[in-house]
Coordinates of C-alpha atoms in Angstrom, one line a residue:
M29 CA 36.7 -10.6 -20.1
G30 CA 36.7 -7.9 -17.4
I31 CA 34.0 -5.8 -15.9
V32 CA 30.9 -4.1 -17.3
A33 CA 28.2 -1.8 -16.1
G34 CA 24.5 -1.6 -16.5
L35 CA 22.5 1.6 -15.8
D36 CA 18.8 1.8 -15.3
S37 CA 17.2 5.2 -15.7
S38 CA 13.7 4.6 -14.2
P39 CA 11.0 7.2 -13.8
D40 CA 12.4 8.2 -10.4
F41 CA 16.1 7.5 -10.3
T42 CA 19.3 6.1 -11.9
R43 CA 20.7 2.9 -10.6
I44 CA 24.1 1.5 -11.8
V45 CA 25.5 -1.9 -11.2
V46 CA 29.1 -2.9 -12.1
C47 CA 29.4 -6.6 -12.8
D48 CA 31.9 -9.3 -13.5
S49 CA 31.3 -9.9 -17.2
D50 CA 31.8 -13.7 -16.9
T51 CA 29.6 -14.5 -13.9
G52 CA 27.4 -11.5 -13.5
A53 CA 28.4 -11.0 -9.9
V54 CA 27.6 -7.5 -8.8
L55 CA 30.9 -5.8 -7.7
R56 CA 29.8 -2.2 -7.1
Q57 CA 26.6 -0.2 -7.1
G58 CA 25.5 3.5 -7.5
Y59 CA 22.3 5.3 -7.1
A60 CA 20.9 8.8 -7.4
P61 CA 17.3 10.2 -7.7
H62 CA 16.3 12.3 -10.7
P63 CA 16.3 16.0 -9.7
V64 CA 12.6 16.1 -10.4
E65 CA 9.7 16.6 -8.0
G66 CA 7.0 13.9 -8.1
R67 CA 6.2 12.2 -11.4
P68 CA 5.4 15.0 -13.9
S69 CA 4.2 14.2 -17.4
D70 CA 6.9 16.5 -18.9
V71 CA 10.6 16.0 -17.9
D72 CA 13.7 17.7 -19.2
P73 CA 16.0 14.8 -20.3
Q74 CA 18.9 16.6 -18.8
A75 CA 17.6 15.5 -15.4
W76 CA 18.4 11.9 -16.5
L77 CA 22.0 12.9 -17.3
L78 CA 22.4 14.8 -14.0
S79 CA 21.3 11.8 -11.9
L80 CA 23.4 9.5 -14.1
G81 CA 26.5 11.6 -13.4
E82 CA 25.8 11.6 -9.6
A83 CA 25.1 7.8 -9.6
A84 CA 28.4 7.2 -11.4
G85 CA 30.4 9.4 -9.0
G86 CA 33.3 8.3 -6.7
G87 CA 35.1 6.3 -9.4
L88 CA 32.2 3.7 -9.8
L89 CA 33.0 3.1 -13.4
E90 CA 36.7 2.7 -13.0
G91 CA 38.0 -0.2 -15.1
V92 CA 34.6 -0.7 -16.8
Q93 CA 34.9 -1.8 -20.5
A94 CA 31.3 -1.7 -21.6
I95 CA 28.0 -0.1 -20.5
G96 CA 24.4 -1.1 -21.2
V97 CA 21.5 1.3 -20.8
S98 CA 18.0 0.4 -19.6
A99 CA 15.4 3.2 -19.3
Q100 CA 11.8 3.8 -18.6
Q101 CA 9.6 2.8 -21.5
N102 CA 7.2 5.1 -23.4
A103 CA 9.2 8.3 -22.8
L104 CA 9.2 10.2 -26.0
V105 CA 12.0 12.7 -26.7
P106 CA 11.2 14.9 -29.7
L107 CA 14.3 16.5 -31.3
D108 CA 14.6 19.2 -34.0
A109 CA 16.8 19.0 -37.0
Q110 CA 19.8 20.2 -35.0
G111 CA 19.3 17.5 -32.3
N112 CA 18.0 19.8 -29.7
T113 CA 14.9 18.9 -27.6
V114 CA 11.8 20.5 -29.1
R115 CA 10.1 20.4 -25.6
P116 CA 10.5 18.3 -22.5
A117 CA 10.2 14.6 -22.9
L118 CA 6.7 13.2 -22.7
V119 CA 6.8 10.4 -20.1
G120 CA 4.6 8.0 -18.1
G121 CA 1.0 7.1 -18.7
D122 CA 0.1 10.7 -19.6
K123 CA -3.7 10.8 -19.3
R124 CA -3.7 13.9 -21.4
A125 CA -3.3 11.5 -24.4
Q126 CA -6.4 9.4 -23.8
V127 CA -8.5 11.2 -26.4
A128 CA -5.5 11.0 -28.8
A129 CA -5.4 7.2 -28.3
A130 CA -9.1 6.8 -29.3
D131 CA -8.5 9.1 -32.3
L132 CA -5.7 7.0 -33.5
V133 CA -7.6 3.7 -33.1
D134 CA -10.4 5.1 -35.3
A135 CA -8.0 6.7 -37.8
L136 CA -6.6 3.4 -38.8
G137 CA -9.9 1.5 -38.8
G138 CA -10.1 0.0 -35.3
R139 CA -8.3 -2.1 -32.7
E140 CA -7.9 -5.1 -35.0
A141 CA -6.2 -2.9 -37.7
W142 CA -3.6 -1.7 -35.1
A143 CA -3.1 -5.2 -33.7
Q144 CA -2.3 -6.5 -37.2
A145 CA -0.1 -3.5 -38.1
V146 CA 2.2 -3.3 -35.0
G147 CA 1.0 -5.9 -32.5
C148 CA -0.6 -3.5 -30.1
V149 CA -3.5 -1.1 -29.8
P150 CA -2.6 2.6 -29.0
A151 CA -2.9 3.5 -25.3
A152 CA -2.3 6.8 -23.6
A153 CA 1.3 5.9 -22.6
Q154 CA 2.7 4.9 -26.0
P155 CA 4.9 7.2 -28.1
V156 CA 2.7 7.0 -31.2
T157 CA -0.2 8.4 -29.1
K158 CA 1.9 11.1 -27.6
L159 CA 2.8 12.2 -31.1
R160 CA -0.9 12.5 -31.9
W161 CA -1.4 14.6 -28.7
L162 CA 1.6 16.8 -29.7
A163 CA 0.2 17.4 -33.2
K164 CA -3.3 18.3 -31.8
S165 CA -2.2 20.3 -28.7
E166 CA 1.2 21.8 -29.6
P167 CA 1.2 22.0 -33.4
E168 CA 4.2 24.3 -33.6
N169 CA 6.3 21.9 -31.6
A170 CA 5.0 19.1 -33.8
R171 CA 6.1 20.9 -36.9
R172 CA 9.6 21.4 -35.4
T173 CA 9.9 17.7 -34.5
A174 CA 12.4 16.0 -36.9
V175 CA 13.8 13.1 -34.9
L176 CA 12.1 10.7 -32.5
L177 CA 13.9 9.0 -29.7
Q178 CA 13.0 7.1 -26.5
A179 CA 14.7 7.5 -23.1
H180 CA 17.3 4.8 -23.6
D181 CA 18.0 5.9 -27.2
W182 CA 18.6 9.4 -26.1
L183 CA 20.9 8.4 -23.2
V184 CA 23.0 6.1 -25.5
W185 CA 23.3 8.9 -28.0
Q186 CA 24.5 11.3 -25.3
L187 CA 27.0 8.8 -23.9
L188 CA 28.5 8.4 -27.4
G189 CA 28.8 12.2 -27.8
R190 CA 25.7 12.8 -30.0
P191 CA 26.9 11.1 -33.2
V192 CA 25.1 11.4 -36.5
R193 CA 24.0 7.8 -36.2
R194 CA 21.2 7.2 -33.7
T195 CA 20.2 3.7 -32.6
T196 CA 17.6 1.7 -30.7
D197 CA 16.9 -2.0 -30.1
R198 CA 14.0 -4.3 -30.9
G199 CA 12.7 -4.2 -27.3
G200 CA 12.4 -0.4 -27.2
A201 CA 11.1 -0.1 -30.7
S202 CA 8.4 -2.7 -30.1
G203 CA 6.7 -0.4 -27.6
T204 CA 6.5 2.7 -29.8
G205 CA 3.3 1.8 -31.7
Y206 CA 5.2 2.4 -35.0
W207 CA 7.4 -0.6 -35.2
S208 CA 6.2 -4.2 -35.7
A209 CA 7.8 -7.0 -33.8
A210 CA 6.3 -9.4 -36.3
T211 CA 7.9 -7.9 -39.4
G212 CA 10.9 -6.2 -37.7
A213 CA 10.2 -3.0 -39.5
Y214 CA 9.1 0.5 -38.8
R215 CA 5.7 1.8 -40.0
P216 CA 6.6 5.4 -41.0
D217 CA 3.0 5.8 -42.3
L218 CA 1.8 5.5 -38.7
V219 CA 4.3 8.2 -37.6
E220 CA 2.8 10.4 -40.3
L221 CA -0.8 9.5 -39.2
A222 CA 0.0 10.6 -35.7
L223 CA 2.4 13.5 -36.1
G224 CA 1.2 14.9 -39.4
H225 CA 4.6 14.4 -41.2
Q226 CA 7.5 12.0 -41.3
A227 CA 10.4 12.1 -38.8
M228 CA 13.7 10.4 -38.6
L229 CA 13.7 7.2 -36.6
P230 CA 16.7 5.5 -34.9
E231 CA 18.3 2.5 -36.5
V232 CA 17.2 -0.8 -34.9
I233 CA 20.3 -2.8 -34.1
G234 CA 20.7 -6.4 -33.0
P235 CA 20.6 -7.6 -29.3
S236 CA 24.4 -8.2 -29.2
D237 CA 25.4 -5.3 -31.4
A238 CA 27.2 -2.3 -30.1
A239 CA 25.7 1.2 -30.5
G240 CA 29.2 2.6 -30.7
T241 CA 32.4 3.4 -28.6
T242 CA 33.0 6.6 -26.7
P243 CA 36.1 8.7 -27.4
E244 CA 37.6 7.1 -24.3
G245 CA 37.1 3.6 -25.8
L246 CA 34.1 2.5 -23.7
L247 CA 31.8 0.2 -25.6
I248 CA 28.1 1.1 -25.4
S249 CA 25.6 -1.7 -26.1
A250 CA 22.3 -1.4 -27.9
G251 CA 20.3 -0.6 -24.7
T252 CA 16.7 -1.5 -24.2
G253 CA 13.5 -0.7 -22.2
E254 CA 13.1 -1.5 -18.5
T255 CA 10.7 -4.5 -19.0
M256 CA 13.1 -6.2 -21.5
A257 CA 16.2 -5.5 -19.4
A258 CA 14.5 -6.9 -16.2
A259 CA 13.5 -10.0 -18.1
F260 CA 17.1 -10.4 -19.3
G261 CA 18.5 -9.8 -15.8
L262 CA 16.1 -12.4 -14.4
G263 CA 17.3 -14.9 -17.0
I264 CA 13.9 -15.9 -18.2
G265 CA 13.6 -18.1 -21.3
L266 CA 11.1 -20.3 -23.1
G267 CA 8.6 -21.8 -20.7
D268 CA 8.9 -18.9 -18.3
A269 CA 6.4 -16.1 -17.6
V270 CA 6.6 -13.1 -15.4
V271 CA 3.7 -11.9 -13.3
S272 CA 4.2 -8.3 -12.0
L273 CA 2.2 -7.2 -9.0
G274 CA 1.9 -3.4 -9.1
A275 CA -1.2 -1.3 -8.6
S276 CA -2.1 -2.8 -11.9
G277 CA -0.8 -6.2 -13.0
S278 CA 1.0 -7.6 -16.0
V279 CA 1.8 -11.0 -17.4
M280 CA 4.5 -11.6 -20.0
A281 CA 6.2 -14.6 -21.3
V282 CA 9.0 -15.5 -23.7
H283 CA 7.8 -16.8 -27.0
P284 CA 9.6 -17.6 -30.3
E285 CA 7.3 -15.5 -32.5
A286 CA 5.2 -12.4 -32.4
L287 CA 1.5 -12.7 -31.6
A288 CA -1.0 -10.6 -33.4
D289 CA -4.1 -10.5 -31.2
Q290 CA -7.3 -9.2 -32.9
S291 CA -8.9 -8.4 -29.5
G292 CA -6.0 -6.2 -28.5
M293 CA -5.6 -7.9 -25.2
I294 CA -2.0 -9.0 -26.1
T295 CA 0.7 -6.4 -26.6
S296 CA 3.3 -8.0 -28.8
L297 CA 6.7 -6.8 -27.6
A298 CA 10.2 -7.9 -28.5
D299 CA 12.7 -8.9 -25.9
A300 CA 16.4 -8.1 -25.5
T301 CA 17.6 -11.5 -27.0
G302 CA 15.9 -11.8 -30.4
M303 CA 12.8 -13.5 -29.0
H304 CA 9.4 -12.1 -28.2
L305 CA 7.6 -10.9 -25.1
P306 CA 3.8 -11.0 -25.4
V307 CA 2.3 -9.0 -22.6
V308 CA -1.2 -9.0 -21.1
T309 CA -2.2 -6.3 -18.7
T310 CA -4.8 -6.1 -15.9
L311 CA -5.8 -2.7 -14.5
N312 CA -6.4 -4.1 -11.0
A313 CA -3.8 -5.9 -8.9
V314 CA -2.4 -4.5 -5.6
R315 CA -5.0 -1.7 -5.7
T316 CA -7.5 -4.4 -5.0
L317 CA -5.6 -5.4 -1.9
R318 CA -5.2 -1.8 -0.8
G319 CA -8.9 -1.0 -1.2
T320 CA -9.9 -4.1 0.7
A321 CA -7.4 -3.2 3.5
E322 CA -9.0 0.3 3.8
L323 CA -12.5 -1.1 3.7
L324 CA -11.6 -3.5 6.6
G325 CA -9.8 -0.8 8.6
L326 CA -6.4 -2.5 8.3
P327 CA -3.2 -0.5 8.3
D328 CA -1.2 -2.3 5.7
L329 CA -1.1 -5.3 3.3
E330 CA 0.8 -7.5 5.8
S331 CA -2.2 -7.2 8.1
L332 CA -4.6 -8.0 5.2
S333 CA -2.5 -11.1 4.4
E334 CA -2.5 -12.3 8.0
L335 CA -6.3 -11.9 8.1
A336 CA -6.7 -13.7 4.8
M337 CA -4.7 -16.7 6.1
K338 CA -7.4 -17.3 8.8
S339 CA -9.9 -18.1 6.0
T340 CA -9.6 -21.1 3.7
P341 CA -9.3 -21.5 -0.1
G342 CA -12.5 -20.4 -1.8
A343 CA -13.2 -17.9 1.0
H344 CA -16.4 -19.8 2.0
G345 CA -17.9 -19.1 -1.4
L346 CA -17.1 -15.4 -1.4
V347 CA -15.9 -14.2 -4.8
L348 CA -14.5 -10.7 -5.6
L349 CA -14.3 -9.7 -9.3
P350 CA -11.6 -7.0 -8.8
Y351 CA -12.6 -4.7 -11.7
L352 CA -12.4 -1.6 -9.5
E353 CA -11.0 0.8 -12.2
G354 CA -12.8 -0.9 -15.1
E355 CA -10.7 -3.7 -16.7
R356 CA -8.5 -4.4 -19.7
T357 CA -8.5 -8.2 -19.4
P358 CA -11.4 -8.8 -20.0
N359 CA -12.1 -5.6 -21.9
L360 CA -14.6 -3.9 -19.6
P361 CA -13.5 -0.3 -19.4
H362 CA -16.6 1.1 -17.7
T363 CA -17.5 -1.7 -15.3
A364 CA -17.0 -1.9 -11.5
G365 CA -16.0 -4.6 -9.0
T366 CA -18.4 -7.2 -7.8
I367 CA -18.8 -9.2 -4.6
A368 CA -20.8 -12.4 -5.0
G369 CA -21.6 -15.4 -2.8
L370 CA -22.6 -13.4 0.3
R371 CA -24.1 -15.7 2.8
R372 CA -24.4 -15.3 6.6
E373 CA -21.4 -17.7 7.2
S374 CA -19.2 -15.9 4.6
M375 CA -19.8 -12.4 5.9
K376 CA -16.6 -12.2 8.0
P377 CA -13.6 -10.0 7.5
E378 CA -11.2 -12.9 6.9
H379 CA -13.3 -14.3 4.0
L380 CA -13.4 -10.9 2.3
A381 CA -9.6 -10.6 2.8
R382 CA -9.1 -14.0 1.3
A383 CA -11.5 -13.2 -1.6
A384 CA -9.4 -10.1 -2.4
F385 CA -6.2 -12.1 -2.8
E386 CA -7.9 -14.8 -4.8
G387 CA -9.8 -12.3 -7.0
M388 CA -6.5 -10.5 -7.8
L389 CA -4.7 -13.7 -8.6
C390 CA -7.6 -15.2 -10.6
G391 CA -7.7 -12.0 -12.7
L392 CA -4.0 -12.5 -13.4
G393 CA -4.7 -16.2 -14.0
D394 CA -7.2 -15.1 -16.7
A395 CA -4.3 -13.0 -18.3
L396 CA -2.1 -16.0 -18.2
D397 CA -4.8 -18.1 -19.9
V398 CA -4.9 -15.5 -22.7
L399 CA -1.3 -16.3 -23.5
R400 CA -1.7 -20.1 -23.0
G401 CA -4.7 -20.0 -25.3
R402 CA -2.4 -18.6 -28.0
G403 CA 0.1 -21.5 -27.6
V404 CA 2.5 -19.8 -25.2
D405 CA 4.3 -22.4 -23.1
V406 CA 4.2 -21.6 -19.3
R407 CA 5.9 -24.0 -17.0
R408 CA 7.4 -21.6 -14.5
I409 CA 6.2 -18.2 -13.3
F410 CA 8.4 -15.5 -11.8
L411 CA 6.3 -13.4 -9.4
L412 CA 7.6 -9.8 -9.0
G413 CA 6.6 -6.9 -6.7
R414 CA 6.5 -6.3 -3.0
A415 CA 3.2 -8.1 -2.7
A416 CA 4.8 -11.3 -4.0
E417 CA 6.4 -11.6 -0.5
L418 CA 3.0 -11.7 1.3
P419 CA 2.1 -15.2 2.7
A420 CA -1.5 -15.0 1.3
V421 CA -0.1 -14.5 -2.2
Q422 CA 2.5 -17.3 -1.9
A423 CA -0.1 -19.7 -0.4
S424 CA -2.5 -19.3 -3.3
A425 CA -0.4 -18.4 -6.4
P426 CA 1.0 -21.8 -7.4
S427 CA -2.3 -23.6 -7.3
L428 CA -4.3 -20.8 -8.9
F429 CA -1.7 -20.4 -11.7
G430 CA -1.2 -24.1 -12.1
A431 CA 2.6 -23.9 -12.3
Q432 CA 5.8 -23.6 -10.3
V433 CA 6.1 -20.1 -8.9
V434 CA 9.5 -18.4 -8.4
V435 CA 9.8 -15.4 -6.1
P436 CA 13.2 -13.8 -6.8
Q437 CA 15.0 -11.9 -4.1
P438 CA 14.7 -8.2 -4.6
A439 CA 17.5 -6.9 -6.9
D440 CA 18.1 -4.3 -9.6
Y441 CA 17.2 -6.7 -12.4
A442 CA 16.8 -4.0 -15.1
A443 CA 20.3 -2.7 -14.3
I444 CA 21.7 -6.2 -14.2
G445 CA 20.0 -7.0 -17.5
A446 CA 21.6 -3.9 -19.0
A447 CA 25.0 -5.0 -17.7
R448 CA 24.4 -8.5 -19.2
Q449 CA 23.7 -6.9 -22.6
A450 CA 26.9 -4.9 -22.2
A451 CA 28.9 -8.1 -21.5
W452 CA 27.3 -9.8 -24.6
A453 CA 28.3 -6.9 -26.9
L454 CA 31.8 -6.8 -25.4
G455 CA 32.3 -10.5 -25.8
V456 CA 31.1 -10.4 -29.4
S457 CA 33.4 -7.5 -30.2
Q458 CA 36.3 -9.5 -28.7
G459 CA 35.3 -12.7 -30.6
A460 CA 34.7 -14.5 -27.3
L461 CA 30.9 -14.8 -27.5
D462 CA 28.5 -15.9 -30.2
P463 CA 26.2 -13.1 -31.4
R464 CA 23.2 -15.5 -31.0
T465 CA 24.0 -16.7 -27.5
P466 CA 24.1 -14.3 -24.5
P467 CA 26.5 -14.8 -21.6
A468 CA 25.4 -17.5 -19.2
W469 CA 25.1 -15.6 -16.0
Q470 CA 24.0 -17.1 -12.7
G471 CA 20.2 -16.8 -12.3
A472 CA 18.4 -14.8 -9.7
A473 CA 18.4 -16.1 -6.1
A474 CA 14.8 -17.1 -5.4
Q475 CA 12.2 -18.9 -3.4
V476 CA 10.5 -21.8 -5.4
L477 CA 6.9 -22.7 -4.6
E478 CA 5.2 -25.8 -6.1
P479 CA 1.4 -26.3 -6.5
G480 CA 1.7 -29.9 -5.2
D481 CA -1.4 -31.4 -3.7
E482 CA -3.1 -28.0 -3.7
L483 CA -3.5 -28.0 -7.5
P484 CA -7.1 -29.4 -7.5
V485 CA -8.1 -26.9 -4.8
G486 CA -6.7 -24.0 -6.9
Q487 CA -8.6 -25.3 -9.9
A488 CA -11.8 -25.3 -7.9
V489 CA -11.3 -21.7 -6.8
R490 CA -10.6 -20.7 -10.4
Q491 CA -13.8 -22.4 -11.5
Q492 CA -15.8 -20.6 -8.8
F493 CA -14.3 -17.2 -10.0
T494 CA -15.0 -18.0 -13.6
A495 CA -18.6 -18.9 -12.9
V496 CA -19.2 -15.6 -11.2
R497 CA -17.4 -13.7 -14.0
E498 CA -19.4 -15.4 -16.7
Q499 CA -22.7 -14.8 -14.9
T500 CA -21.9 -11.1 -14.3
H501 CA -20.2 -10.3 -17.6
P502 CA -21.4 -13.1 -20.0
G503 CA -19.1 -13.4 -23.1
A504 CA -16.7 -10.7 -22.0
F505 CA -13.8 -13.1 -21.8
R506 CA -12.7 -15.2 -24.7
V507 CA -9.4 -17.1 -24.7

């Protein structure tokens, strides 16, 4: 079929991979940082185009027949009736919008009402919440806003020469707070609730559809958000979950249907293939490890891992509930962390180090149980993030999660997923691929870890953690 490209416009940079459309083999790569200092909450979208142009320099895209676009999620680009940006894009977590999130939850009648309406409860990061903030804080800009796009929508529109038709995909739309993965439809009433008036929304096209063709004949696929693109690049399917270890943590899995969760613990996203990606988030993952390393006077996480390996599973009865920044899963926004099981024999640095790793992983295990409790099949877990390489994580994760753990080699999975989407759209346009079946690319190179004989040990550690959690926060966690 030829060669295709995938570009990932993350919060900090643009990365481009050029791949063989049949096998997915990466042939060439490009990279450029965004010309933006730090991570501001307001970014001129032109910065994304500038780094895209730089990353694509040197003939990188020569011979490419189709391009897929992945981009940071939750970035809201408000346009006026002429297609000009009303103000810089609102990006990131944007703590300015926290009050707006609470306002919106109340305005619709509570968390359950939002979960039923669009599969998620408004948080500060989501576009619907940023619209509410815009209406309250910048009413003149809100009044001028006529069109709503996200980062990947805007980039696709620019690559196509700013046509009249504007498009998005299910994955990106599912994170807005005004599109329902369950019904596959927008909720314009929620846009009006947040912004104060209606706005034009991009057409949601299918996973294998093309957004259009450039004047030069380059096919542009639907595009999607970074999370969906990374899942597609990893090649996850039914029975797979992804646990991401960042400062906070997240657990997502592929599921055939949308999950409406009355508690709001599950965010019901759509994936890049026509399936669904229910996500459960924890506020405390690697920040737990970093805090423990600082407390113990250790220079880095590798040293903390080495120390933890001198302890044994269960950390001599020491349990750390890692709710350092409050917690979302379980919903304990105003709590703090807890250390339990202090005895003379457990008061050693190595046991605290071990308890930090086990507490982080047990918290993520609780998030996994939320999905399992709703019928999500989890047989294999992809573990992502730099902390996934740590021996103390790899020694404990399979038995604590109760499943095979796959640690993929570091790669640009979001860009690869975008390229795979481009290959799919190209193949469908040529009549070589089924619109319902994506190209079968080689999966990620990975290390595979089995729970094996350690499974009962892991279950005992989870029980120890659960007992302390229930004693400290009775009834807070319901699967």
